CSV table of C-alpha atoms and ligand atoms in Angstrom, one decimal:
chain,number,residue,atom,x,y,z
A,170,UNK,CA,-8.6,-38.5,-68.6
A,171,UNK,CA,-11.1,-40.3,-70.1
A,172,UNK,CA,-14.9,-39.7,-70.3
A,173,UNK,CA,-17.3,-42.0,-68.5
A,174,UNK,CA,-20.5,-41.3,-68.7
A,175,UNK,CA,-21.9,-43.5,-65.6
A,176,UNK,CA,-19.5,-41.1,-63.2
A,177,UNK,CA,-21.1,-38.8,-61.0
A,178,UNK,CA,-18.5,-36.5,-61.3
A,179,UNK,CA,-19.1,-33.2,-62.6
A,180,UNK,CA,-16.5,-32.9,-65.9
A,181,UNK,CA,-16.0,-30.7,-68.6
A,182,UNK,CA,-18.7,-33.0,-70.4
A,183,UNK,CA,-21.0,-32.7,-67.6
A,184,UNK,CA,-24.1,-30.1,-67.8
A,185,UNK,CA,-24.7,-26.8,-66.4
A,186,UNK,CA,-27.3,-24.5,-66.1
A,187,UNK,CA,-26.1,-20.6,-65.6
A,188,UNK,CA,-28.8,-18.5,-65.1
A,189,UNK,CA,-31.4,-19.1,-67.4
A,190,UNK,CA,-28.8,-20.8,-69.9
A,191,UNK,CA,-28.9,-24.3,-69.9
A,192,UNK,CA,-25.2,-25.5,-71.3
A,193,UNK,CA,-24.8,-29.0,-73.0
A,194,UNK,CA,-21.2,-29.0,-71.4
A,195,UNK,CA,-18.8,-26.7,-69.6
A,196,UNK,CA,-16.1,-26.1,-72.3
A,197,UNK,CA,-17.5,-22.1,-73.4
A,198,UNK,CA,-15.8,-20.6,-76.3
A,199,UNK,CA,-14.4,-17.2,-75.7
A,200,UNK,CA,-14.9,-13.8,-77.6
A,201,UNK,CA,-12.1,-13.6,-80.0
A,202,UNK,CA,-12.6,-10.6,-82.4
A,203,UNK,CA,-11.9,-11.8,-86.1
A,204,UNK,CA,-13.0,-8.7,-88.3
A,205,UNK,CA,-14.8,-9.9,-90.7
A,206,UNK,CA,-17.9,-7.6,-90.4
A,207,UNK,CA,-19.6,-6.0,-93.2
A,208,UNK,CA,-20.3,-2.5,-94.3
A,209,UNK,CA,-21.8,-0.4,-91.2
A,210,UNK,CA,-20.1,-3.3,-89.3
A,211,UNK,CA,-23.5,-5.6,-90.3
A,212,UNK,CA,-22.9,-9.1,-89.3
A,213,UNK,CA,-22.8,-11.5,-92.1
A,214,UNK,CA,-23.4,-14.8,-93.3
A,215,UNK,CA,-20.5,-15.6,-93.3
A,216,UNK,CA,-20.1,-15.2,-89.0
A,217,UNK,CA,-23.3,-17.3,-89.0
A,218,UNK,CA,-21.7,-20.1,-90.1
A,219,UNK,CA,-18.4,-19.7,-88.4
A,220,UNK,CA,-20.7,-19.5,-84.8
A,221,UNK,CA,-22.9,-22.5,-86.8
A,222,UNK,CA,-19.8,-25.0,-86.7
A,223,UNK,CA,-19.3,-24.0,-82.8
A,224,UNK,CA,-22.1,-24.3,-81.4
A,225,UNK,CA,-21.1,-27.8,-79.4
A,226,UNK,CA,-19.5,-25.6,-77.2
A,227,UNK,CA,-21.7,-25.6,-74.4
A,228,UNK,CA,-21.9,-21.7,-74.9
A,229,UNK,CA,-20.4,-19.2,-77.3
A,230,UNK,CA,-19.4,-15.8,-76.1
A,231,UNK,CA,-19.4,-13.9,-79.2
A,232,UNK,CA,-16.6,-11.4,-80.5
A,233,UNK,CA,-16.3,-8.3,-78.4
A,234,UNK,CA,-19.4,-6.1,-80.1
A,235,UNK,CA,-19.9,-2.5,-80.0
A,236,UNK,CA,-22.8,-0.9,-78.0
A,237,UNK,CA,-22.6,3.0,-79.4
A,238,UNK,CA,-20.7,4.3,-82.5
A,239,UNK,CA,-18.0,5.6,-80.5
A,240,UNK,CA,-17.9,1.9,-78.6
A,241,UNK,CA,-15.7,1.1,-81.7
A,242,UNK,CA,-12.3,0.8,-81.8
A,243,UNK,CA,-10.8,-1.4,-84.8
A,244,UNK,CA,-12.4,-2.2,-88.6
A,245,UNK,CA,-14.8,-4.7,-88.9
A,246,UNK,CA,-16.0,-5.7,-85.7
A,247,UNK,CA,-19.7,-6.1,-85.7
A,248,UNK,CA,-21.8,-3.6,-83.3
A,249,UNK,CA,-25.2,-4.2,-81.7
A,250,UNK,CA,-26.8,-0.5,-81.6
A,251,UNK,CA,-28.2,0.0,-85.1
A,252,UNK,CA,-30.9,-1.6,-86.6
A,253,UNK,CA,-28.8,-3.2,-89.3
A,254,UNK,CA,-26.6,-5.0,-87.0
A,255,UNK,CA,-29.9,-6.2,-84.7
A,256,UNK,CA,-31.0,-7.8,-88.2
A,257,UNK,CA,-27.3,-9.5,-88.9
A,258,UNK,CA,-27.4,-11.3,-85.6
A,259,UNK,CA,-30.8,-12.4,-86.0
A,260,UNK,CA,-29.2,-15.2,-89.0
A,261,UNK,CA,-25.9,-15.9,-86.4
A,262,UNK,CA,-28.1,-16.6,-83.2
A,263,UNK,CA,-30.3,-18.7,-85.4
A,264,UNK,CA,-27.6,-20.5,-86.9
A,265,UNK,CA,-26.4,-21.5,-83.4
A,266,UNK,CA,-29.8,-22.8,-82.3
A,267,UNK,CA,-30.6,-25.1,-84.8
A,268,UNK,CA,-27.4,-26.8,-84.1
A,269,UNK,CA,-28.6,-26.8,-80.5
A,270,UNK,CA,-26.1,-24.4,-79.0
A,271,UNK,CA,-26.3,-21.5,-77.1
A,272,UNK,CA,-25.0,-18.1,-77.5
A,273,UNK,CA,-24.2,-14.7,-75.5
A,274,UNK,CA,-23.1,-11.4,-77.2
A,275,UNK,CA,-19.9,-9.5,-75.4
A,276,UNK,CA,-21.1,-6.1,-75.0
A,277,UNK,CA,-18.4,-3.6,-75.3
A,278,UNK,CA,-17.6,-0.4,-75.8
A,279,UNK,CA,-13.4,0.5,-76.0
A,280,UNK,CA,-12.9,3.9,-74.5
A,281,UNK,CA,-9.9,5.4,-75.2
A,282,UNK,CA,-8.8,2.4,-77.1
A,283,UNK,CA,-10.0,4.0,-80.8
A,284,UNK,CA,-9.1,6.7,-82.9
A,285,UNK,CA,-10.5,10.0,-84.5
A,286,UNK,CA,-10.3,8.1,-87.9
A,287,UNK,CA,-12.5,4.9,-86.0
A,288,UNK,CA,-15.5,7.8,-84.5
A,289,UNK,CA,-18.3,8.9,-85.3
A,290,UNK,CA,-17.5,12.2,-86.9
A,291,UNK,CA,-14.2,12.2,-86.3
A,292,UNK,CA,-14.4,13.0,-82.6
A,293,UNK,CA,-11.7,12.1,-79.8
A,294,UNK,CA,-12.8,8.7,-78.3
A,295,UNK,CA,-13.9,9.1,-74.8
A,296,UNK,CA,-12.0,7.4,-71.5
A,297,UNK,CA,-12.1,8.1,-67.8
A,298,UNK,CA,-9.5,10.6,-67.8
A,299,UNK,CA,-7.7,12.3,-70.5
A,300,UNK,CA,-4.5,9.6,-70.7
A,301,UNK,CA,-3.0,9.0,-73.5
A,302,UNK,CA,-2.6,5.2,-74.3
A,303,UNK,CA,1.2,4.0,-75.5
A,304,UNK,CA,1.1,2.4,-79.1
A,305,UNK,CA,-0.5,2.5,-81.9
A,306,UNK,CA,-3.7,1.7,-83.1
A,307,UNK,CA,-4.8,0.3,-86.6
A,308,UNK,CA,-7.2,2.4,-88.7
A,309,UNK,CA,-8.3,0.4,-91.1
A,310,UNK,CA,-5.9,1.7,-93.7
A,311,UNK,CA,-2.1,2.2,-91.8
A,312,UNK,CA,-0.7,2.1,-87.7
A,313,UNK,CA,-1.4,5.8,-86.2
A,314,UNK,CA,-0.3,6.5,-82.5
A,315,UNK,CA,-3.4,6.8,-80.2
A,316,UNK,CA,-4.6,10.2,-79.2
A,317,UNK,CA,-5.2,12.2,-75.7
A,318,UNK,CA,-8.5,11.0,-75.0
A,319,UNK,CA,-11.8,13.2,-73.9
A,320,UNK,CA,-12.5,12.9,-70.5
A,321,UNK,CA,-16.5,12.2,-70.1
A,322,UNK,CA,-18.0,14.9,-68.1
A,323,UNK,CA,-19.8,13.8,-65.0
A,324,UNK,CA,-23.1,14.6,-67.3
A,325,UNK,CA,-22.6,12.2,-69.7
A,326,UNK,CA,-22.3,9.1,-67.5
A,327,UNK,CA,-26.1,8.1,-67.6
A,328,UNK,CA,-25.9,8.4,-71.2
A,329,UNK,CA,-23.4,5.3,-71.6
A,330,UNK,CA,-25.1,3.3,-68.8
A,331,UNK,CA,-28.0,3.7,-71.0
A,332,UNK,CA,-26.2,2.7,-74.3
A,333,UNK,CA,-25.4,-0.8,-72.4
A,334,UNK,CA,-28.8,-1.2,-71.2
A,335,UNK,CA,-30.0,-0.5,-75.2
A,336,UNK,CA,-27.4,-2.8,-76.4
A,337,UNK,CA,-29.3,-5.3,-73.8
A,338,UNK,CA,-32.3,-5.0,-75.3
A,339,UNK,CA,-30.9,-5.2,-79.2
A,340,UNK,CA,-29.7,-8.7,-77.8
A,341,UNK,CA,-32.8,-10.1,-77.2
A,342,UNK,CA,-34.4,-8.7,-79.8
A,343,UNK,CA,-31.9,-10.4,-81.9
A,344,UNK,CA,-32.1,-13.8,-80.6
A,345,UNK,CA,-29.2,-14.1,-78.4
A,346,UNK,CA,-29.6,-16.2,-75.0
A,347,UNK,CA,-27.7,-13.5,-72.8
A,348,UNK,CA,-24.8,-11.1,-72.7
A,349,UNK,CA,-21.5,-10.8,-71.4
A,350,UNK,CA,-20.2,-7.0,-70.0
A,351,UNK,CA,-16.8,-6.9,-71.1
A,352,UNK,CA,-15.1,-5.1,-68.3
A,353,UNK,CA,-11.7,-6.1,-69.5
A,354,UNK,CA,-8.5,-5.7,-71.3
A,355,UNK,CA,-8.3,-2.0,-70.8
A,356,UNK,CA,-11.7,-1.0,-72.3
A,357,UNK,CA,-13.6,1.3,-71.1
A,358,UNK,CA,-15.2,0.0,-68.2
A,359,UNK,CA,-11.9,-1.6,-67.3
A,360,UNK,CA,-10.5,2.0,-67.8
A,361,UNK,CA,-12.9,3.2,-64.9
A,362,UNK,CA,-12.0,0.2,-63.0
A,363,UNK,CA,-7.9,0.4,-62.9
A,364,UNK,CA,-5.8,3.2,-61.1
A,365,UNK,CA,-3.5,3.8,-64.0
A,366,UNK,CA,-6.4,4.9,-66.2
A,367,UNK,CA,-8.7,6.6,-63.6
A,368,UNK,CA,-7.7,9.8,-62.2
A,369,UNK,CA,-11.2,11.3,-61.6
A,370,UNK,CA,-11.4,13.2,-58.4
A,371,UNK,CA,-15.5,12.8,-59.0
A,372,UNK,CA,-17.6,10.1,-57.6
A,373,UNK,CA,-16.3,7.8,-60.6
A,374,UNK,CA,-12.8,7.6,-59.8
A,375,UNK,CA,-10.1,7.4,-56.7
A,376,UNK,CA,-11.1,5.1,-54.5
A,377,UNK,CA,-12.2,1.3,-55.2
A,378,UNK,CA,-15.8,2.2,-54.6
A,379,UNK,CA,-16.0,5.1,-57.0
A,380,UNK,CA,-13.7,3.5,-59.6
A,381,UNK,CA,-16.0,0.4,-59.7
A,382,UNK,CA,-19.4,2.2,-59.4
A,383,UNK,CA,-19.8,3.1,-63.4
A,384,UNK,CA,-19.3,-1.1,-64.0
A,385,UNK,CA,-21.9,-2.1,-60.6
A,386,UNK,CA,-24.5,0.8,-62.5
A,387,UNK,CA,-23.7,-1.1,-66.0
A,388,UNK,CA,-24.5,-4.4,-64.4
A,389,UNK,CA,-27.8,-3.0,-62.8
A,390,UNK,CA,-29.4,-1.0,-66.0
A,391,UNK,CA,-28.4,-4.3,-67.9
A,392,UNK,CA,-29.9,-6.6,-65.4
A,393,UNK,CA,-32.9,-4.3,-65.0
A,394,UNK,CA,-33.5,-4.7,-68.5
A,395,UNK,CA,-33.0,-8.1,-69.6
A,396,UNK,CA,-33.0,-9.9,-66.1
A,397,UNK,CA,-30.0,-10.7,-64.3
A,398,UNK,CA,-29.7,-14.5,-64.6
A,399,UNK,CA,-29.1,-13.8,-68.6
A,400,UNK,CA,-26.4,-11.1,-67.9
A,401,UNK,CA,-22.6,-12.7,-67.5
A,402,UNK,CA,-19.5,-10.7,-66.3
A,403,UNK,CA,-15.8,-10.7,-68.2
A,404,UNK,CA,-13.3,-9.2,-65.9
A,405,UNK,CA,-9.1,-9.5,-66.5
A,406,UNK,CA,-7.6,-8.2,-63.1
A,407,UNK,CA,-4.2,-8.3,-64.4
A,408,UNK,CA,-3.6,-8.0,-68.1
A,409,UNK,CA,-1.3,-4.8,-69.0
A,410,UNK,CA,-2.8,-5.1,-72.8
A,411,UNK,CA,-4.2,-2.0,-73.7
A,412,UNK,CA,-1.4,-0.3,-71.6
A,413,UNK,CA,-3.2,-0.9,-68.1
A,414,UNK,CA,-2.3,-1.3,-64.8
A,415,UNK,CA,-3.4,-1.2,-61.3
A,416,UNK,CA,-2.1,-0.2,-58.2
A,417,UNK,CA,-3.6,-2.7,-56.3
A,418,UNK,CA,-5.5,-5.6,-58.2
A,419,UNK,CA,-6.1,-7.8,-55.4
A,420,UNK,CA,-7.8,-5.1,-53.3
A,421,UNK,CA,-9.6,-3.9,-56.4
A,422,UNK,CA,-10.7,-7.0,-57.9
A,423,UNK,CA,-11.8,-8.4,-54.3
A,424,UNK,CA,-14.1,-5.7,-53.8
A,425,UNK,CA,-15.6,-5.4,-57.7
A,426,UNK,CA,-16.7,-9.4,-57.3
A,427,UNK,CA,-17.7,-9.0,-53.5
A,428,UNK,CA,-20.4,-6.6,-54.7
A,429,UNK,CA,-21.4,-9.2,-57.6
A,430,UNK,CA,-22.8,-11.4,-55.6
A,431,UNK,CA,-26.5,-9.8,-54.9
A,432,UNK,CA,-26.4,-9.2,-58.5
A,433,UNK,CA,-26.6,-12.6,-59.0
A,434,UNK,CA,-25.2,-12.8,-62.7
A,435,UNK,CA,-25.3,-15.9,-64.5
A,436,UNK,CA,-21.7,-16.2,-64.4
A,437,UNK,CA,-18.7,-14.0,-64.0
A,438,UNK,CA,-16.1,-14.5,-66.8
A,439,UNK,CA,-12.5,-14.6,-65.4
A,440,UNK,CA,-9.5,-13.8,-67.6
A,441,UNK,CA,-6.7,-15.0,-65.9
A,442,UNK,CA,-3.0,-14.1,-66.5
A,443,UNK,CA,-1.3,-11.8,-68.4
A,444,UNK,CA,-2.1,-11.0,-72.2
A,445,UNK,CA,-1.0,-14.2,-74.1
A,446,UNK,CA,2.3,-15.0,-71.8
A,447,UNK,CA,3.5,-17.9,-71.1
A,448,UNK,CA,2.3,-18.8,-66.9
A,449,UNK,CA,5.7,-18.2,-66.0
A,450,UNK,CA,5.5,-14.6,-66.8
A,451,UNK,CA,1.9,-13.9,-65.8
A,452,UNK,CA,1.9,-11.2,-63.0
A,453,UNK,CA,0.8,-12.3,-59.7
A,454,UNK,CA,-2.9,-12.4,-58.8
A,455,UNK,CA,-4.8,-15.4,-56.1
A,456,UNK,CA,-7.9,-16.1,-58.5
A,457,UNK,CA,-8.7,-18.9,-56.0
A,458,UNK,CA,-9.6,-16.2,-53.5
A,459,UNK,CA,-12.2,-14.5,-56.5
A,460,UNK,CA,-13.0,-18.0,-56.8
A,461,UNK,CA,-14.3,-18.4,-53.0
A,462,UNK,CA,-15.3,-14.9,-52.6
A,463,UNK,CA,-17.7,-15.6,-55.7
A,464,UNK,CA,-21.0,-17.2,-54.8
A,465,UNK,CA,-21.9,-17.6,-58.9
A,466,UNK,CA,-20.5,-19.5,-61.7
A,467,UNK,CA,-17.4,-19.0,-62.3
A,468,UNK,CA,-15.8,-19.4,-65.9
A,469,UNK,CA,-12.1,-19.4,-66.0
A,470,UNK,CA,-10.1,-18.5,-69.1
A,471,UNK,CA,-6.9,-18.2,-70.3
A,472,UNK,CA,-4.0,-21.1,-71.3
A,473,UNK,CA,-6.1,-24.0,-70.5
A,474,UNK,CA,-5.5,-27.7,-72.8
A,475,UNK,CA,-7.3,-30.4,-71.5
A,476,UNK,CA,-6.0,-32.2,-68.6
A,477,UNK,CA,-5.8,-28.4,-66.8
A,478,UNK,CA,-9.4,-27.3,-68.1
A,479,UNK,CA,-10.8,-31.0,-66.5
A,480,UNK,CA,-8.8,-31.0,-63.7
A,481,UNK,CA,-9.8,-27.3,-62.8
A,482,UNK,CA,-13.5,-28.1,-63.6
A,483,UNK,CA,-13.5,-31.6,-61.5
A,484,UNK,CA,-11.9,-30.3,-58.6
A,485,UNK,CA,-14.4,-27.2,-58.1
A,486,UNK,CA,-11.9,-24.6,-59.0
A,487,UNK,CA,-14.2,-23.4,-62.1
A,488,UNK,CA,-17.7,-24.1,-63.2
A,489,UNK,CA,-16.5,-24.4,-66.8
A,490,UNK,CA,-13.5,-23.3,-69.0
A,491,UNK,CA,-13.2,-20.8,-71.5
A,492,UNK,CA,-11.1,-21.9,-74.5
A,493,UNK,CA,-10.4,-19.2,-77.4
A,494,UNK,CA,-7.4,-20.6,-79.4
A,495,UNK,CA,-8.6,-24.0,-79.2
A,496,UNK,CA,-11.9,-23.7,-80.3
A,497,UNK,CA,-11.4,-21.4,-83.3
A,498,UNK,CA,-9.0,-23.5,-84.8
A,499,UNK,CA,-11.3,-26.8,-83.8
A,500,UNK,CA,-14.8,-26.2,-84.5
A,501,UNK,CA,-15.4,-29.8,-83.2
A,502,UNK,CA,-12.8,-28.9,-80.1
A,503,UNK,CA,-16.1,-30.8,-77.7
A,504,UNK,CA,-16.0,-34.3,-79.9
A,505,UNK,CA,-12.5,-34.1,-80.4
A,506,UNK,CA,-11.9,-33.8,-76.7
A,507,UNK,CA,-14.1,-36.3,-75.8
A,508,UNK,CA,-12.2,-38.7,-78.0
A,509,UNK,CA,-8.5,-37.9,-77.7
A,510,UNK,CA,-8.4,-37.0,-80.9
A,511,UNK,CA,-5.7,-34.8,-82.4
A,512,UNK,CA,-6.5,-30.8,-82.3
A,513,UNK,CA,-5.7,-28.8,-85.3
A,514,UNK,CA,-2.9,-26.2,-85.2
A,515,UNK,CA,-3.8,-22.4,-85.7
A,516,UNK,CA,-3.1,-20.2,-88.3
A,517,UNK,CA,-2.1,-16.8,-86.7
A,518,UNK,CA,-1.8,-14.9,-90.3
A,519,UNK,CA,-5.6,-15.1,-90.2
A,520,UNK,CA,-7.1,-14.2,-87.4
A,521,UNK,CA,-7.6,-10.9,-88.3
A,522,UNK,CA,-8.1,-11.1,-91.9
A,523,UNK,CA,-8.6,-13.5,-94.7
A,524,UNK,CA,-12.7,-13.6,-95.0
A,525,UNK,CA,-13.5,-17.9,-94.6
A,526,UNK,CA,-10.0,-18.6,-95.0
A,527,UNK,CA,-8.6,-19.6,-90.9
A,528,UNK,CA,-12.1,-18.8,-90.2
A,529,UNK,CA,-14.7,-21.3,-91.5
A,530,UNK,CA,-12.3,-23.9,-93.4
A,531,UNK,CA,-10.7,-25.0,-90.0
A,532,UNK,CA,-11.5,-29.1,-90.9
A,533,UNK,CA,-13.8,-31.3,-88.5
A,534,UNK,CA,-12.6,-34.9,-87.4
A,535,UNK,CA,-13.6,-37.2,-90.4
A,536,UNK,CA,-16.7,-39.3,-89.7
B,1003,PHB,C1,-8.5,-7.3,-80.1
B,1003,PHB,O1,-9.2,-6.9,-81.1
B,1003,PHB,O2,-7.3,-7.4,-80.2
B,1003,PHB,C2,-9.2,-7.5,-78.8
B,1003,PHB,C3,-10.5,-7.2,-78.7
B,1003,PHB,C4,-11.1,-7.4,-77.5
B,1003,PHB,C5,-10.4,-7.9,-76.4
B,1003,PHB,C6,-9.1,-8.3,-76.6
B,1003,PHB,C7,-8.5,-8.1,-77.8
B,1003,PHB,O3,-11.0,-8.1,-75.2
């Protein structure tokens, strides 16, 4: 489809403003974690410029980044709770606004999806309820099986409501232009969300309500401290990663973004589908009823080229599209799309390793 600018249409191309963020277009890059923190999991120079080259993308949603020490789950990803790490975002946010982007840190903290060897002290990650994830987890040095999490005692719940609402706070103070709660891919707040990980009999777990009241008082304490039309929303009704399931995602997932609406977020982040299977596979979930239940903006995410992402984006299915695979493998993905041009392939041997190689060499289009 080509690109005219006299249309009235509203296109991938066209503007958007999402809360306070004004985006130059509606193609939004999606976290991706890429390890390549340094020591105390500092960002680096090196992430500035990776974020530098993207920043076309009408907004960046960084890597998932720790809120709390025990947030962490896997080596190398960069957190956003000490004073260090405020610092090391200041260079990456900069980065992105000279080259006239915008960008929004995923706030995340991983539950039961860590290790003893990953915490603070070698303490049992914490989770919902004290379920054992299947797999394996990597430590940094070899693959170790994951443990019986710690069940957080009723008493401790303020506590990591808090640690969002700080995190909040260490992203303004480091320059970003909002956050995104990442209430997804069986993290911790997904954890609480989901029947297969929640089996509290206290006002945090059984039914719908109680299972989605830690997220709702995450979403408040951030909004209270930052303002709501900077704070954005990543849900993932459906993905089993992180070994999670749900009884009933419809019903779930109908009530969590019923109750966004008063929030009025700057946009809710949808991962659709199931982990990185093909459509075919993807269990079965209506997203167009989020999408009409949902009074916001509405990002949509997951398997999208071009002809989907405008076709989803023209018709008035999604407010903008979410690429991840794309746009880390074409820093230019915006120019290159706008001309047809041919997109780089990705290199999956690197996106977990390899310092700037598969991370900041990915070419541009010549000229
Ligand atoms: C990962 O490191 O594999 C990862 C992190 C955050 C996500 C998904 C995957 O949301």
């Amino acid at each position: 489809m080509a690109h005219s600018k006299e249309s009235n249409v509203t296109d991938l191309f066209s503007p958007a403003r999402f809360g306070t963020l004004d985006l130059a277009n509606r193609i939004v890059m999606s976290s991706l974690t890429r390890n390549r923190a340094g020591v105390g999991n500092v960002p680096t120079p090196l992430m500035a410029e990776y974020y530098r080259q993207r920043a076309s993308a009408g907004l960046i949603l960084t890597e998932a980044t720790p809120i709390c020490a025990e947030g962490h789950g896997y080596p190398r990803t960069p957190g956003i709770h000490t004073p260090e790490q405020v610092e090391g975002w200041k260079p990456v946010t900069d980065a992105v606004h000279g080259a006239g982007g915008k960008i929004a840190v995923q706030l995340w903290h991983v539950g039961r999806i860590s290790h003893p060897d990953l915490q603070p002290g070698g303490i049992l990650p914490v989770a919902p309820s004290a379920i054992r994830p299947a797999g394996q987890v990597f430590t940094g040095q070899t693959m170790k099986d994951y443990v019986t999490p710690r069940a957080l005692l009723l008493s401790e719940i303020p506590g990591v409501v808090e640690s969002y609402a700080q995190a909040a706070r260490h992203a303004m103070d480091a320059g970003f232009d909002g956050v995104e709660i990442h209430a997804g891919n069986g993290y911790l707040l997904d954890q609480f969300l989901r029947t297969s990980t929640n089996q509290r009999n206290d006002a945090y777990g059984g039914s719908k309500e109680n299972r989605a009241r830690l997220l709702l008082e995450v979403l408040e304490a951030v909004c209270k401290a930052i303002g709501h039309d900077r704070v954005g929303l990543r849900l993932s009704p459906v993905t089993p990663f992180n070994d999670i399931s749900d009884e009933n995602p419809q019903d779930t997932f109908e009530y969590v973004v019923g109750q966004l609406n008063p929030l009025k977020l700057a946009f809710l982040d949808l991962l659709q589908g199931t982990g990185g299977a093909p459509r075919e596979q993807w269990i079965p979930f209506d997203y167009d009823r989020l999408r009409t239940l949902y009074t916001g903006n509405l990002i949509r995410n997951n398997g999208y080229d071009f002809e989907t992402a405008q076709q989803a984006v023209t018709s008035g299915a999604a407010d903008a599209i979410a690429f991840g695979r794309l746009l880390l493998a074409n820093p230019d993905l915006v120019e290159r799309l706008r001309r047809g041009a041919p997109l780089n392939a990705l290199d999956y041997d690197t996106l977990y390793s390899g310092e700037e190689k598969g991370y900041t060499d990915y070419p541009f289009l010549a000229g």
